[in-house]
Structure formats: structure tokens, C-alpha cells
Amino acid sequence: MRPSHLLPVVGLTFGLMALAPLARGGGQPDGKQPKQPAARLTPAPAATDPKLPPPASLPVTRVVLFSAGVAYFHREGDVNGDARLDLRFDESDVNDLLKSLVLTDKDGGKVRAVTYDNRLPLEVTLKGLAVDVTENPTMGQLMHQLRGEKVEVADKGGVVTVGQIVSVERQPVPATGPDPGEIMNLLTDDGLQTAELKQLKRIKFVRAEMQAEFKKALELLATARGDNKKAVSVMFSGAGKRKVAVGYVAEAPLWKPSYRLSVEDKGATRIQGWATVENTTDEDWNNVKIGLVAGRPMSFQMDLYDPLFVPRPMVEPDLFASLRPPMYQGGLNPLANPMGMAMGNNGGNPAMGQNANGPGGGFAGNFQGGANVLGGQFGGGFTGIQGGQIGQFGNLGGQFGIQGGNQLGNFGVYPTRVPRPNIRNLHGDRLTYTEYVNRVRGNPTPPDPDQPVQQTVRDPLDKKAGALAVADGALGDMFEYTIEEPITLAKQKSALVPLVNEAVEGTRVSIYNAQTLAKYPLLGLKLVNKTKLHLAQGPVTVYDGGTFAGDARLPDIKPNETRLISYAIDLGTEVVPQVAPIQRTVLSAAVADGFLTIRSGQKKTTTYLVRNRNPRDRVVIVEHPVGTEWKLVSPAKPDDRTRSFYRFEVPVKAGALGTLEVTEEAPGTENRNLTAASGDQLRDYAALKDAKPAVREVFKKLLDLRGKVEDVQKGIAEEQAALKEIADDQERLRKNIERAPKESETFKRYLKKFDDQETEIEKRQTRLRELKAELVKHEKALKEYAETAKAE
């Protein structure tokens, strides 16, 4: 795989001997291989390539920084005829580039193509070439990789030999004499010849394609030392001189506004704002127009850089085992053993052909098939017929069989070179087909209905939008500041850029919120934005009377909008909130469908006592929480209201006590089940002062019916208690009768009393049944009346 598309490689004659020091260790005194950084950059097209148009220079002319962590970069310039723009980007910015790149070729020109380097690391790209130079190979190792390649070599005496590389070997070092070093064997027209590498002056590849491939590998090494940038080339096609522009969005630090607020005794207030702008790119900004956008544009990242492959299901072909020639049993010889009995004892039924995986027990590859000669030990399941002749055995399937199991596996021959990696598999794990289907069918997270979605559409190349001097232009719910004067900012430098320096309206106040600070209010300002600018949120340093007074936070403020800011604690003012008990008042009562509905009102009063111990008068703004069910009664209207608080202004003279009383009401509704209500509860309902006469009549009738029910319940309880008492006494009499002599008077008296109690039990049981029947009748009457009665 090549590092980029549409980038031709130019083949040139290249001398290898000039690189001999690099091949032998490259300047390392100990001869060790130096560690190379994991470079990930591939070069842009060479400017000397005659097939490519000349390079163009398009400087950055405009930068728009957003508070969403991105920036829009605009490049513009003149080109003449066909031209090429070469850019380099950090690998992390390529996805944003692919998502946002905008190209314009005016005056009849057009954009031909945009090429860019892929994401593969340099090592992977180099391994994909015909020659691998990633591990700093020696000359002998390099020639060993190219066995079979035709080369032209020249020794130091000028003798030229042309032949194919057969092998590279190292001769034994003699006891005396120099080390012969590595020997290269060549197949020439005159036969095999040897050449000592250290005696060669020049090596040249005969094939131009091989020469260009080798040059390509070295260019990759030369241009990517420690660089993690990717090359992007834009081709413009047209005739004559014309304007072209390139725009794109890239990750950038958000710009940060900060303000200085000066408050004078006479009431004059002035705000000065600055923006922190950082150039974190590797390019200087020279006379660049700067735009600053405040707002919440949606920005996200999407992986458009990595190659994506759609998983497809793997459909296995149906495999049917062939019918095997049957093995016929012999006569009644006790030594005869049918196939599959002893040899397939782990494979199922010892009788031949009874195994689920085919006849012959372990012969056809059952799950644990026995030590069968043709099947191989533990032979591979359904796909292990004859021990791996169809695959799934050999080196991949476990133990080797005697005959099978290795026929399609590893033949035991060591390769002469490492096989090239499958480039598509180097992009990381892929989704399985099931995972892909589950992801496609998955439901996305629903958006939060409480959060508004901001949508803004704007042509980033439209120069007519918001080009005002130190002013701003509305972009939907966003706002842009365009700096009047172009700025020059070197790479990796930062600058403070002026935003605003104008008068605003500010009133000194003290702000009390019990949830912020229970005892003291905070010193602050009631700020009115009288400028024509949208003031983006940021920190504020407050100066009062020419000296530091505190720090505050400024929210987003639109022109003519009023906001509060606080910067210190007002220790000279104390606030005491007093909450009175909640009062409950019944407004109305109604009876319907067996329920009593009571509509009531609740009233609560909170009193704020404000003590001003300062030598100056104070205006204290009290923030009172807004209740979800409570309605403000007094004061009738607050001075201001937010989503969560009412605001009341309380002017307090120096040394005086101010008071604020806030009254709120909340309606309430109660539903009571009249059928299950007791007599005491019904009497309480009947005593409601605000209930109408018709409702009172219903309660009287219900009390009468409930009284009858309770009387019967009382009678039932009395009869049950009497029966229990008699039963307990009879137990005592039984024991006495058993001990007393049968002819004695005591025995007769006990027996007569026992008989009388039996008669009383029968009477009381009859009465108890009558009472229970009467209870059912009264409860039915109570229920029917409660469910049908209506009164308001």
C-alpha cells in the first residue's frame, strides 16, 4: 500500500555505496542499531516532479476562533494556470480537515483533486515496499532481501559485473589475515561469481522500478524523522491569473475574554475588555484578520480518516462426508473387533457407525475421536475428516495425525523472508457482522428535550458577514467580534487583543441570597450594557475609586441588558430572615362519588430584617426563592424575577433597619374516602366552618348510618367476648368433671352448669349470626349512600 493516492514516484539512478556507513551502523560507535522514532508522516509530492503543477503559496489571511474549541482558517492568494498547494497537518487534525475543507477557485478555475497521506505508521508503509529499511539493515542484509534482483556492481578496480543476486553469506574469519566480510553470490552470463561487498565501489539496480522503489523508501525515512504531520495537496486547474481560497476548521484553544471594570464615586463606570488569543500552529500569522465568536455552536469529531470496512457474513459451504466402504465383520471369532469399538471409545457408541459424527467412531473426526491412524489424535470435529486434509487441523487444529493433519498446514519450510503484513488488518480490530448489525439497529440516545438546540448556518467564505471595527455581528445565537486591525503573531505565541473600552451604567447594590451566604449580602453592581457589543462571559476585575475591589464573573450580556455581578462581602450589612408558621384555610368542601374533596389555601410569610451599619445608604437586593406551587401575594410584584428567584430592592439608610415582608399562597386539595371514614372523622368533617348546609346534611346522614354500623359492630364484639368467656369456663368445668366422683353432688352440679352454658352458647351464636347479617345490611346502606350522595 502506498502512503498517498495520485502521487507518482520518480525513478532515478541511485548509488548505494554512498550509504555504506549508514548500512553498517550509521555513526554508532558500538555498531548497535539506533532506535528510530515512530514517524507517521509521508512527504508531499516533490516540487521537482515535472508531472505536477508548480506549488502555490497561500498564506493565512483570516482566523476565526470559537469558544467551542475549534478555529476556522482562511487562506487566500493568486495562482497562475495549474497550481498545487502543499500543506501539512497534525494527524489529529486530519479528521476535522476532511469534514470541513472548503475550496474556491474563482474566474473559471476548478479544483481537480485533494490527496493526503494515509494513517499508516512509517514502519507499516516501509514494510509494504519491495525493500524493507525499517531496521537499519547492513549492506549484506539489504542484498539478502533482494535475492533474484538483477544488479550492476563495480569494484574498486573499475571492473563492472552484471548479474542476479543468488545469496549473501559470511566467510569464516581466518586465523591470520583480514576479515573477508560478507560475500554476495551473483548469477552472470558466465556463471556464478562472487563479490566481496567491502571491495565494491558501486551497486546499481538494473530495473528502474526497483531503483525508484528503493529511492522511495529512503525519501520516506528522510522526511519523517520525529514528525507526526500528514501531507495534503490541493490541485487547482485553470488558465491565467486568478484568486483561489482554502478554508477549513481545526482544533484550537478557545479564546478567553477578560474584563476590567472601573467604578468612580460620581457614578461613572467604564468597562475594558481583552481577548486572549493563542497561535498554537506551526505557522506565523502575518497581518491576519482575527474574528472571535462567542456562543455555543455544536462541534464534534467523526473518524473520516481511518479506512472503514463493512463486515459481511461468512457463509460456509455445506460439507457432506462421503460414504465409506463398509468393513464387514468376520465369523464368530471372539478376537474380531469391529471398527470404532476400542479405537473410538471417546467418540460415542462402540458399535461401528453409531457415532453422530459418522461411521467408524474416531475415523471421521468426532469430537474427541480416539487415536485413529487416519483421524489423528483428537481429530478436529466435523471439519477434521482424515485429520485435517480439509484444513482446521495441522498447526491450527491441535495434535498431528499420522497420515493427515499436516497436509494443508505448516510444511516445515522456513521462509527466506518475513511475509508482508496484510495492510487492511493493521487498521485495528473490525466489527464482526453481528456487532455491525447490532450497531446499525441500535437506537441513538434521544436528545434532552429541556436543552435547546442551537442551529446556525453561515458561509465561512462570506466576507460580507460581520467585518466591523472592534464590533460584532450576530450569527444566530452566536456573536462575532471582528478585530479592526490585522495582527501579526508568531507561532507558539499568545497575545491580548482589545475588545471594548466604553462607558456602561453601573449602580452599587448589595445582593442577599440566603443560599449563598446566610448572614451577609455581597457587594455588587447592577450593570446595564450600554455599549453596542455583546459582552461574552468571562472574569471581571473590579476597581473602585482607583483601587482593587474584588473579582467577579460576567455572564453573557447583550446590548441594553441588565445583569448583577458581585465582587466582595458586605460585612457592614446584616440580614435576618424570619419564616412564620404556615397558615391553612379551608376554602370549600364537596361530596361526590364517595369522596369528600376539600379545597384549602396555605399562606406563608417570610420577613427579612436588614440592618445597615455602613456610613453610606444601601440598596439591598433580596433574592427570595420561587416556589413551584406558591403564588406571590405581597408585594404584588417583584422588582425583578429570574428562573429561580424573586428580587426585591430594599433601600436602607445608613445605621437604619429595613424590613421586607414576602407573603405567598399555595392552593391545596385533599380527597377523603367517606365509606372508610370513622365516626370521629365524619364529625370533624361536619364541623368544617366553610362547609355549606347541603354538605352538612350529607355528613349528618352519614353519621347516622355510621352510628348504626358501629352499634352493630359493638354488639358483635360483646357477643364474641361472652362466647370466649364461656368457652374458657367450660374448659375449667371439663377438668373438674373428670376429677369429681360421678355419684357425688359436685359432679351433678358441674354437669348441670356445663349443660346450661351449652344452651347459652347456642343462643349467643344465633344472636351473633343475626348481628352479622344486620352489619352487612347497614354497611351496604352506608356505602350506597356515600357513593350516590352529592353536595357542594
Coordinates of N, CA and C in Angstrom, one line a residue, residues 309-314 428-440:
F309 N -14.4 -0.7 6.8 CA -14.9 -1.8 6.0 C -16.2 -2.4 6.6
V310 N -17.1 -2.6 5.8 CA -18.4 -3.1 6.3 C -18.3 -4.6 6.4
P311 N -18.5 -5.1 7.6 CA -18.5 -6.6 7.8 C -19.5 -7.3 7.0
R312 N -19.2 -8.4 6.5 CA -20.1 -9.3 5.8 C -20.2 -10.6 6.4
P313 N -21.3 -11.3 6.3 CA -21.4 -12.6 7.0 C -20.6 -13.6 6.2
M314 N -20.1 -14.6 6.9 CA -19.3 -15.7 6.3 C -20.3 -16.8 6.1
G428 N -6.5 -2.1 13.0 CA -7.2 -2.4 14.2 C -8.3 -3.4 14.0
D429 N -8.9 -3.8 15.1 CA -10.0 -4.8 15.1 C -11.2 -4.2 14.4
R430 N -11.8 -5.1 13.6 CA -13.0 -4.7 12.9 C -14.2 -5.3 13.6
L431 N -15.4 -4.7 13.3 CA -16.6 -5.2 13.8 C -16.9 -6.6 13.2
T432 N -17.4 -7.5 14.0 CA -18.0 -8.7 13.4 C -19.3 -8.3 12.7
Y433 N -19.8 -9.3 11.9 CA -21.1 -9.0 11.3 C -22.2 -8.8 12.3
T434 N -22.2 -9.6 13.4 CA -23.2 -9.5 14.4 C -23.1 -8.1 15.1
E435 N -21.9 -7.7 15.4 CA -21.7 -6.4 16.0 C -22.2 -5.3 15.1
Y436 N -21.9 -5.4 13.8 CA -22.3 -4.4 12.9 C -23.8 -4.3 12.8
V437 N -24.5 -5.4 12.7 CA -25.9 -5.4 12.7 C -26.5 -4.8 14.0
N438 N -25.9 -5.2 15.1 CA -26.4 -4.6 16.4 C -26.2 -3.1 16.5
R439 N -25.1 -2.6 15.9 CA -24.9 -1.2 16.0 C -25.8 -0.5 15.0
V440 N -26.1 -1.0 13.8 CA -27.0 -0.4 12.9 C -28.4 -0.4 13.5

